[in-house]
Structures are given as C-alpha cells and as structure tokens.
Amino acid sequence: MKLGEWLGAEPFTLALSSGFFGFFAHAGLVGALEDAGLRPQALCGSSAGALVAGLWAAGMPGREIEAELTRLRRRDFWDPWPGPGLLRGRLFRRRLQEMLPARTFEACRVPLAISVHDVLRRRTRVVDSGALAPVIHAACAVPLLFHPVWLEGRPHVDGGVSDRPGLAGAAPGARVLHHHLTSRSPWRRAGDAALVPPRRQGLVCLVVDDVPRSSPFRLDAGRAAMAHVRAATSRALDLPVDGVVRVT
C-alpha cells in the first residue's frame, strides 16, 4: 500500500516533531497533504511542530500558513530583553495571536494536543484545553533564545526539550503520520536515527532528507525548506508504507 492510500483509508493523526525553525518544513508537509485532499482528524506536536499544528487545527489553511511564513522577517519576533533568554517573546506572542483563527483548543476544528516542557518538574506536559496562544508560545520558547512562558504559575519552555518527536499528545491506538525533522546539532547528530520513533502498528514516520536549515539569520533557507518538503511529500505519497518512509 502506498502512503497516500494508507492516509486516505481511515482517519489519522498528524504528529509534528520539534526542530529549530523547522516550522517551514512542517508547513510544506501540511500544504502537500492538503493539496492531496488528506486532512488529519487530530494533531499533536512540540516546538516548531506545535506552531504549525496549532495554526492548522485553529482553522488556517495550509496555503495561508505557507504565505504567513514566507512573509516572516526577523524584526517580526526579534525583541531582545534582559532575562533567562535573549528574546522577551512579546513580538512573537503578538504575531501569533494575530494569526490564530481560534483562541482556544476547544474552538479548533479538530482535536489538538501540544507538548510543553515544565521547567520545575523537568518533564513533558501535554496541553489540550484552554487558551491556545500561550501554550503554543511556551512550546516554541527555545531555551536561551526565548524567555520561559508562565502557564498556571509555572515556567514552561520548548516542548522539544523532553518530547522531541512531538508524539506525547497522540491518543493511544491512533493511526499516526509522524513528520520527523532530522538534526544537525553536533550533540544530536550521531544519535539522530534513534530519535525516529520505534516501529509500531498504526505509526508511519516520514523523513525528508537534505532539507535546507533555517535560523533567525537564515529565513530564506526556511522558505527553501518549505518548497523542498512540499515537493518531497508529494513524491512520498506514491511510495510504499513500511514503517519509515524516507525521501529526498
């Protein structure tokens, strides 16, 4: 069975992994799935994955997500401020609130679960109810780059700290398409293959190789990554399902 056929056969959850400024790549994937008429019935994710999952679940079409990210400039989120991180995060929160069609998890068009990292408890917390923007903000608060975000009186940061795959919010037994962003970080590179979720029934992991790497200073590379992953995902839909679908 081909990946596109597998996705179209029954409802599926889309899980989007963390990855520094990897939201461009996730947007390309979502756009390709939407163009193919393959829409998830639930979403979960951490970090960059939480951003794209949150925008789509809240009602923003894939093409609009791509357009918003294409227009992104560093000045839109760059607000240095003294504290436990370089950026205060107020510009990011403001932009996020302007983009979100829905304000709460309950108002989203499909169920959404986002992984954040509870700093004091040093563990993942999955959030699936309440106000949307603060949770997405917390899920994207990369340590040292952004100040922590306070949720219910506790500091939280990037969900990828303790849930890099972004799978903690997937319902037990769900059919899951997991978009895994590989890492080039020197302390992760050697063990990156181990970060691909282990094979289990109902889980298919899509890995796109050779994706351009973006950063706050390389946003053009992010736009290239979006186009690369969109095209690669379209090709992957015609590949056989075998636990891990890998495409360049």
Coordinates of C-alpha atoms in Angstrom, one line a residue:
M1 CA 0.0 0.0 0.0
K2 CA 1.2 3.5 -0.9
L3 CA 1.5 6.2 1.8
G4 CA -1.3 8.3 0.1
E5 CA -3.6 5.2 0.1
W6 CA -2.8 4.5 3.8
L7 CA -3.6 8.0 4.8
G8 CA -6.8 8.1 2.8
A9 CA -8.1 4.7 4.1
E10 CA -9.0 5.8 7.7
P11 CA -8.8 8.9 9.9
F12 CA -5.2 9.7 11.0
T13 CA -3.4 11.9 13.5
L14 CA -0.6 14.2 12.3
A15 CA 2.3 14.4 14.7
L16 CA 4.9 17.1 14.0
S17 CA 8.3 16.9 15.7
S18 CA 10.4 19.7 17.2
G19 CA 13.3 21.2 15.2
F20 CA 14.9 24.6 15.4
F21 CA 12.9 26.9 12.9
G22 CA 11.6 23.7 11.4
F23 CA 8.1 25.2 11.1
F24 CA 8.9 26.0 7.5
A25 CA 9.4 22.3 6.7
H26 CA 6.2 21.3 8.6
A27 CA 4.3 23.9 6.6
G28 CA 5.4 22.4 3.4
L29 CA 4.2 19.0 4.5
V30 CA 0.8 20.3 5.6
G31 CA 0.4 22.1 2.3
A32 CA 1.2 19.0 0.3
L33 CA -1.2 16.8 2.3
E34 CA -4.0 19.4 2.0
D35 CA -3.5 19.7 -1.8
A36 CA -3.8 15.9 -2.0
G37 CA -7.1 16.0 0.0
L38 CA -5.6 14.3 3.0
R39 CA -6.6 16.2 6.1
P40 CA -5.8 14.9 9.6
Q41 CA -8.6 14.3 12.1
A42 CA -6.3 15.3 15.1
L43 CA -2.9 16.9 15.5
C44 CA -0.1 16.9 18.1
G45 CA 3.4 18.3 18.2
S46 CA 6.2 20.1 20.0
S47 CA 8.2 23.2 19.4
A48 CA 8.1 24.1 15.6
G49 CA 5.6 21.3 15.2
A50 CA 3.3 22.8 17.8
L51 CA 3.3 26.1 15.9
V52 CA 2.1 24.6 12.6
A53 CA -0.2 22.0 14.2
G54 CA -1.8 24.8 16.2
L55 CA -2.3 27.1 13.2
W56 CA -3.8 24.4 11.1
A57 CA -6.0 23.0 13.8
A58 CA -7.2 26.5 14.6
G59 CA -8.5 26.8 11.1
M60 CA -5.7 28.3 9.0
P61 CA -5.4 26.6 5.6
G62 CA -2.0 25.2 4.6
R63 CA -1.6 27.8 1.8
E64 CA -2.1 30.6 4.3
I65 CA 0.3 29.1 6.8
E66 CA 2.9 29.0 4.0
A67 CA 2.1 32.6 2.9
E68 CA 2.5 33.9 6.5
L69 CA 5.8 32.2 7.0
T70 CA 7.0 33.4 3.6
R71 CA 6.4 37.0 4.8
L72 CA 8.2 36.4 8.1
R73 CA 11.0 38.7 8.9
R74 CA 13.4 38.7 11.9
R75 CA 12.0 42.1 13.0
D76 CA 8.6 40.4 13.5
F77 CA 9.9 38.4 16.5
W78 CA 13.3 39.9 17.5
D79 CA 12.8 41.7 20.8
P80 CA 16.0 41.3 23.0
W81 CA 15.4 41.8 26.7
P82 CA 17.3 41.0 29.9
G83 CA 16.3 37.7 31.4
P84 CA 16.7 34.0 31.1
G85 CA 16.8 34.1 27.3
L86 CA 17.8 36.5 24.6
L87 CA 14.3 37.3 23.4
R88 CA 11.4 38.5 25.5
G89 CA 8.8 36.9 23.3
R90 CA 6.2 39.6 23.2
L91 CA 6.5 40.2 19.5
F92 CA 6.2 36.5 18.8
R93 CA 3.1 36.3 21.0
R94 CA 1.5 39.3 19.3
R95 CA 2.1 37.9 15.8
L96 CA 0.8 34.5 16.9
Q97 CA -2.4 36.0 18.3
E98 CA -3.0 37.9 15.1
M99 CA -2.6 34.7 13.0
L100 CA -4.7 32.3 15.0
P101 CA -8.3 32.0 13.7
A102 CA -9.4 30.3 17.0
R103 CA -8.5 31.4 20.5
T104 CA -8.9 28.2 22.4
F105 CA -8.3 24.5 22.0
E106 CA -12.0 23.9 22.3
A107 CA -12.7 26.2 19.3
C108 CA -10.3 24.3 17.0
R109 CA -11.7 22.4 14.1
V110 CA -10.0 19.2 15.1
P111 CA -8.6 17.9 18.4
L112 CA -5.1 19.3 19.2
A113 CA -2.5 18.3 21.8
I114 CA 0.7 20.3 22.4
S115 CA 3.8 19.2 24.3
V116 CA 5.5 21.8 26.5
H117 CA 8.3 21.3 29.0
D118 CA 7.6 22.1 32.7
V119 CA 10.9 23.6 33.9
L120 CA 10.4 22.9 37.6
R121 CA 9.1 19.4 37.2
R122 CA 11.6 18.7 34.4
R123 CA 9.1 16.7 32.3
T124 CA 6.7 17.0 29.4
R125 CA 3.3 18.3 29.9
V126 CA 0.6 17.8 27.2
V127 CA -1.9 20.5 27.0
D128 CA -5.2 20.1 25.1
S129 CA -7.6 22.7 26.6
G130 CA -7.8 26.4 27.4
A131 CA -6.2 29.4 25.7
L132 CA -4.2 28.5 22.6
A133 CA -1.7 31.3 22.1
P134 CA 0.1 31.0 25.5
V135 CA 0.6 27.2 25.1
I136 CA 2.0 27.5 21.5
H137 CA 4.2 30.3 22.7
A138 CA 5.5 28.1 25.5
A139 CA 6.0 25.2 23.2
C140 CA 8.2 27.3 20.9
A141 CA 10.2 29.0 23.7
V142 CA 13.6 27.6 22.8
P143 CA 15.8 27.7 26.0
L144 CA 18.4 30.6 25.9
L145 CA 16.7 32.1 22.8
F146 CA 13.3 32.9 24.4
H147 CA 12.3 33.7 28.0
P148 CA 10.3 30.9 29.6
V149 CA 6.5 31.3 29.4
W150 CA 4.4 31.0 32.6
L151 CA 1.4 28.7 32.4
E152 CA -0.7 28.3 35.6
G153 CA 2.0 29.8 37.7
R154 CA 4.8 27.6 36.4
P155 CA 7.6 28.3 33.9
H156 CA 7.5 26.3 30.7
V157 CA 9.8 26.1 27.6
D158 CA 10.1 24.4 24.3
G159 CA 8.3 21.0 24.3
G160 CA 11.2 19.5 22.3
V161 CA 13.4 19.5 25.4
S162 CA 11.6 16.4 26.7
D163 CA 9.4 15.3 23.7
R164 CA 11.4 15.9 20.6
P165 CA 9.2 13.6 18.4
G166 CA 6.1 15.6 19.5
L167 CA 4.2 12.3 20.0
A168 CA 3.3 12.6 23.6
G169 CA -0.1 14.0 22.7
A170 CA -1.1 11.2 20.3
A171 CA -4.1 9.2 21.5
P172 CA -3.4 5.6 22.3
G173 CA -4.1 3.3 19.3
A174 CA -4.4 6.2 16.9
R175 CA -3.2 5.9 13.3
V176 CA -0.3 8.4 13.2
L177 CA 1.7 10.0 10.4
H178 CA 4.8 11.4 12.2
H179 CA 6.9 14.0 10.4
H180 CA 10.4 13.7 11.8
L181 CA 12.8 16.5 11.4
T182 CA 16.4 15.3 11.4
S183 CA 19.0 17.2 13.4
R184 CA 22.4 18.6 12.5
S185 CA 23.2 19.6 16.0
P186 CA 26.7 18.2 17.0
W187 CA 25.4 16.7 20.2
R188 CA 22.4 15.1 18.4
R189 CA 23.7 14.1 15.0
A190 CA 25.2 10.8 16.0
G191 CA 22.1 9.6 17.6
D192 CA 19.5 11.1 15.3
A193 CA 18.4 7.8 13.9
A194 CA 17.4 6.8 17.4
L195 CA 15.1 9.7 17.6
V196 CA 12.9 8.3 14.8
P197 CA 10.0 6.6 16.8
P198 CA 10.3 2.8 17.1
R199 CA 8.1 0.9 14.7
R200 CA 4.6 0.1 16.0
Q201 CA 1.3 -0.7 14.4
G202 CA -0.5 2.3 13.2
L203 CA 2.5 4.6 13.1
V204 CA 4.2 5.8 9.9
C205 CA 7.2 8.1 10.1
L206 CA 8.0 10.4 7.2
V207 CA 11.6 11.6 7.0
V208 CA 12.7 14.1 4.3
D209 CA 16.4 14.3 3.7
D210 CA 18.6 17.2 2.6
V211 CA 16.2 19.9 3.9
P212 CA 17.8 23.4 4.0
R213 CA 18.4 24.6 7.5
S214 CA 17.0 27.9 8.6
S215 CA 17.6 30.1 11.6
P216 CA 16.7 33.7 12.7
F217 CA 19.5 34.8 10.4
R218 CA 18.7 32.4 7.5
L219 CA 15.0 32.8 6.9
D220 CA 15.5 32.4 3.2
A221 CA 16.7 28.9 3.8
G222 CA 13.4 28.3 5.6
R223 CA 11.4 29.2 2.6
A224 CA 13.6 26.9 0.5
A225 CA 12.9 24.2 3.1
M226 CA 9.2 24.7 2.7
A227 CA 9.3 24.2 -1.0
H228 CA 11.7 21.2 -0.7
V229 CA 9.5 19.4 1.8
R230 CA 6.3 20.2 -0.1
A231 CA 7.7 18.6 -3.2
A232 CA 9.2 15.6 -1.3
T233 CA 5.9 14.9 0.5
S234 CA 4.0 14.8 -2.8
R235 CA 6.5 12.2 -4.0
A236 CA 6.3 10.3 -0.8
L237 CA 2.6 9.8 -1.2
D238 CA 3.4 7.4 -4.0
L239 CA 5.9 5.4 -2.0
P240 CA 5.1 2.1 -0.2
V241 CA 4.3 2.2 3.5
D242 CA 6.9 0.3 5.5
G243 CA 7.1 1.9 9.0
V244 CA 9.5 4.6 7.9
V245 CA 9.0 6.4 4.5
R246 CA 12.3 8.2 3.6
V247 CA 12.5 10.6 0.7
T248 CA 14.9 13.3 -0.5

